[in-house]
Amino acid sequence: MDDDIYQERILEHYESPYHRGKCPGCTHCHEDRNPLCGDVVRMELRIVNGGKIEDIYFDGEGCCISQAAASMLTELFDGKTVEDVKNFSAEDMLRYFGPRLTPNRQKCALLPWRVLQAAIYSPCAESHLNGGTTHTLPTQ
Ligand code: FES
């Protein structure tokens, strides 16, 4: 395994994230933080009948690992299904992320995975569906 390639991929996702922002017509969303550091990841999805993830976005504030992992997950599950998310284990996430991580760093990479697993069970509030802006993230 070539760690440099992994590092490059992580940096690319951190610097040019995939679908960072608000999901148009979002139907499901969840936000959580890493209790150790307070870093935040939010996932917004538009899930259509049959469980297809028609669109998926993330947002957040935090370390390179948590934000890059969120971007990677968003890219991976764009166009996939809710079943695919359910079948994607924490181990799968760590393998997909790439480099071996210390236990604390694993928590960083697993934060977006946890948020995504919860988001598929978390329909948005109605006001949000109607175009209201009910969610805010801390700014830097
Ligand atoms: Fe906070 Fe990584 S240091 S999520």
mmCIF file of C-alpha atoms and ligand atoms in Angstrom:
data_model
loop_
_atom_site.group_PDB
_atom_site.id
_atom_site.type_symbol
_atom_site.label_atom_id
_atom_site.label_comp_id
_atom_site.label_asym_id
_atom_site.label_seq_id
_atom_site.Cartn_x
_atom_site.Cartn_y
_atom_site.Cartn_z
ATOM 1 C CA MET A 1 0.000 0.000 0.000
ATOM 2 C CA ASP A 2 1.243 3.430 -0.844
ATOM 3 C CA ASP A 3 0.485 5.866 1.970
ATOM 4 C CA ASP A 4 1.375 8.867 -0.213
ATOM 5 C CA ILE A 5 -1.471 8.062 -2.584
ATOM 6 C CA TYR A 6 -3.855 7.864 0.369
ATOM 7 C CA GLN A 7 -2.587 11.150 1.781
ATOM 8 C CA GLU A 8 -3.076 12.829 -1.566
ATOM 9 C CA ARG A 9 -6.619 11.507 -1.900
ATOM 10 C CA ILE A 10 -7.456 12.729 1.610
ATOM 11 C CA LEU A 11 -6.003 16.168 0.975
ATOM 12 C CA GLU A 12 -7.872 16.459 -2.315
ATOM 13 C CA HIS A 13 -11.162 15.715 -0.586
ATOM 14 C CA TYR A 14 -10.330 18.179 2.182
ATOM 15 C CA GLU A 15 -9.371 20.988 -0.181
ATOM 16 C CA SER A 16 -11.964 20.325 -2.912
ATOM 17 C CA PRO A 17 -14.795 18.564 -1.125
ATOM 18 C CA TYR A 18 -17.489 16.689 -2.985
ATOM 19 C CA HIS A 19 -20.976 18.201 -2.475
ATOM 20 C CA ARG A 20 -20.274 20.399 0.516
ATOM 21 C CA GLY A 21 -23.347 22.520 1.235
ATOM 22 C CA LYS A 22 -27.126 22.243 1.345
ATOM 23 C CA CYS A 23 -28.985 19.433 -0.368
ATOM 24 C CA PRO A 24 -31.768 20.743 -2.619
ATOM 25 C CA GLY A 25 -35.110 19.200 -1.607
ATOM 26 C CA CYS A 26 -33.491 17.451 1.357
ATOM 27 C CA THR A 27 -35.738 14.770 2.904
ATOM 28 C CA HIS A 28 -33.392 13.334 5.548
ATOM 29 C CA CYS A 29 -30.691 14.958 7.637
ATOM 30 C CA HIS A 30 -28.605 14.488 10.735
ATOM 31 C CA GLU A 31 -25.829 16.348 12.482
ATOM 32 C CA ASP A 32 -23.498 15.211 15.229
ATOM 33 C CA ARG A 33 -20.208 16.070 16.835
ATOM 34 C CA ASN A 34 -17.156 14.229 18.013
ATOM 35 C CA PRO A 35 -17.421 14.499 21.812
ATOM 36 C CA LEU A 36 -13.633 14.475 22.160
ATOM 37 C CA CYS A 37 -13.014 17.620 20.128
ATOM 38 C CA GLY A 38 -16.393 19.164 19.308
ATOM 39 C CA ASP A 39 -15.943 18.875 15.545
ATOM 40 C CA VAL A 40 -19.206 18.716 13.634
ATOM 41 C CA VAL A 41 -20.460 16.870 10.569
ATOM 42 C CA ARG A 42 -23.868 17.228 9.015
ATOM 43 C CA MET A 43 -25.376 15.082 6.251
ATOM 44 C CA GLU A 44 -28.372 15.998 4.109
ATOM 45 C CA LEU A 45 -29.967 13.563 1.687
ATOM 46 C CA ARG A 46 -32.821 13.471 -0.770
ATOM 47 C CA ILE A 47 -34.187 9.948 -0.588
ATOM 48 C CA VAL A 48 -36.864 8.986 -3.086
ATOM 49 C CA ASN A 49 -39.341 6.112 -3.092
ATOM 50 C CA GLY A 50 -37.621 2.786 -3.088
ATOM 51 C CA GLY A 51 -34.789 4.134 -0.979
ATOM 52 C CA LYS A 52 -32.634 5.617 -3.710
ATOM 53 C CA ILE A 53 -30.326 8.397 -2.537
ATOM 54 C CA GLU A 54 -30.972 10.856 -5.300
ATOM 55 C CA ASP A 55 -28.761 13.542 -3.831
ATOM 56 C CA ILE A 56 -26.452 13.855 -0.835
ATOM 57 C CA TYR A 57 -24.518 16.765 0.676
ATOM 58 C CA PHE A 58 -22.437 17.278 3.768
ATOM 59 C CA ASP A 59 -21.245 20.224 5.789
ATOM 60 C CA GLY A 60 -19.143 20.584 8.886
ATOM 61 C CA GLU A 61 -16.290 22.047 10.817
ATOM 62 C CA GLY A 62 -13.334 19.993 11.867
ATOM 63 C CA CYS A 63 -10.080 18.252 11.229
ATOM 64 C CA CYS A 64 -8.836 17.137 7.850
ATOM 65 C CA ILE A 65 -9.740 13.495 8.537
ATOM 66 C CA SER A 66 -13.363 14.103 9.540
ATOM 67 C CA GLN A 67 -14.060 16.498 6.684
ATOM 68 C CA ALA A 68 -12.265 14.445 4.035
ATOM 69 C CA ALA A 69 -14.039 11.290 5.237
ATOM 70 C CA ALA A 70 -17.382 13.124 4.981
ATOM 71 C CA SER A 71 -16.577 14.168 1.419
ATOM 72 C CA MET A 72 -15.539 10.611 0.469
ATOM 73 C CA LEU A 73 -18.736 9.152 1.920
ATOM 74 C CA THR A 74 -20.857 11.739 0.143
ATOM 75 C CA GLU A 75 -19.241 10.859 -3.161
ATOM 76 C CA LEU A 76 -19.517 7.119 -2.523
ATOM 77 C CA PHE A 77 -23.236 7.147 -1.726
ATOM 78 C CA ASP A 78 -24.425 9.656 -4.302
ATOM 79 C CA GLY A 79 -26.935 7.661 -6.381
ATOM 80 C CA LYS A 80 -26.751 4.569 -4.142
ATOM 81 C CA THR A 81 -29.496 3.249 -1.844
ATOM 82 C CA VAL A 82 -30.413 3.326 1.823
ATOM 83 C CA GLU A 83 -29.726 -0.431 1.907
ATOM 84 C CA ASP A 84 -26.194 0.225 0.672
ATOM 85 C CA VAL A 85 -25.669 2.637 3.583
ATOM 86 C CA LYS A 86 -27.022 0.095 6.090
ATOM 87 C CA ASN A 87 -24.657 -2.559 4.742
ATOM 88 C CA PHE A 88 -21.610 -0.310 4.980
ATOM 89 C CA SER A 89 -20.007 -1.148 8.337
ATOM 90 C CA ALA A 90 -17.607 0.904 10.434
ATOM 91 C CA GLU A 91 -14.886 -1.476 9.301
ATOM 92 C CA ASP A 92 -15.817 -0.840 5.678
ATOM 93 C CA MET A 93 -15.519 2.878 6.371
ATOM 94 C CA LEU A 94 -12.045 2.600 7.867
ATOM 95 C CA ARG A 95 -10.927 0.410 4.973
ATOM 96 C CA TYR A 96 -12.412 2.824 2.440
ATOM 97 C CA PHE A 97 -10.741 5.795 4.114
ATOM 98 C CA GLY A 98 -7.341 4.211 3.618
ATOM 99 C CA PRO A 99 -4.474 4.801 6.007
ATOM 100 C CA ARG A 100 -4.251 3.015 9.322
ATOM 101 C CA LEU A 101 -5.458 5.359 12.050
ATOM 102 C CA THR A 102 -4.936 5.535 15.796
ATOM 103 C CA PRO A 103 -8.103 4.905 17.851
ATOM 104 C CA ASN A 104 -8.677 8.645 18.337
ATOM 105 C CA ARG A 105 -8.207 9.322 14.647
ATOM 106 C CA GLN A 106 -10.578 6.466 13.840
ATOM 107 C CA LYS A 107 -13.223 8.441 15.713
ATOM 108 C CA CYS A 108 -12.597 11.347 13.326
ATOM 109 C CA ALA A 109 -13.099 9.136 10.256
ATOM 110 C CA LEU A 110 -16.134 7.409 11.778
ATOM 111 C CA LEU A 111 -17.926 10.643 12.706
ATOM 112 C CA PRO A 112 -19.380 11.181 9.189
ATOM 113 C CA TRP A 113 -20.142 7.461 8.925
ATOM 114 C CA ARG A 114 -22.166 7.654 12.176
ATOM 115 C CA VAL A 115 -23.953 10.756 10.968
ATOM 116 C CA LEU A 116 -24.854 9.116 7.655
ATOM 117 C CA GLN A 117 -26.122 5.964 9.387
ATOM 118 C CA ALA A 118 -28.403 8.138 11.540
ATOM 119 C CA ALA A 119 -29.452 10.444 8.686
ATOM 120 C CA ILE A 120 -31.190 7.670 6.728
ATOM 121 C CA TYR A 121 -33.541 7.262 9.710
ATOM 122 C CA SER A 122 -34.029 10.999 10.287
ATOM 123 C CA PRO A 123 -36.643 12.697 8.124
ATOM 124 C CA CYS A 124 -36.208 16.490 8.011
ATOM 125 C CA ALA A 125 -38.539 18.806 9.877
ATOM 126 C CA GLU A 126 -41.411 19.981 7.712
ATOM 127 C CA SER A 127 -40.301 23.594 7.762
ATOM 128 C CA HIS A 128 -37.055 22.505 6.162
ATOM 129 C CA LEU A 129 -38.873 20.561 3.453
ATOM 130 C CA ASN A 130 -40.838 23.693 2.698
ATOM 131 C CA GLY A 131 -37.680 25.635 2.084
ATOM 132 C CA GLY A 132 -37.126 27.012 5.579
ATOM 133 C CA THR A 133 -33.614 27.245 6.905
ATOM 134 C CA THR A 134 -33.775 25.398 10.177
ATOM 135 C CA HIS A 135 -30.175 24.274 10.383
ATOM 136 C CA THR A 136 -27.058 26.230 11.062
ATOM 137 C CA LEU A 137 -23.485 25.255 11.643
ATOM 138 C CA PRO A 138 -20.985 27.133 13.715
ATOM 139 C CA THR A 139 -18.871 29.448 11.606
ATOM 140 C CA GLN A 140 -15.133 29.700 11.958
HETATM 141 FE FE1 FES B 1 -12.126 16.424 15.791
HETATM 142 FE FE2 FES B 1 -10.930 14.883 14.138
HETATM 143 S S1 FES B 1 -9.979 16.086 15.687
HETATM 144 S S2 FES B 1 -13.055 15.057 14.405
#
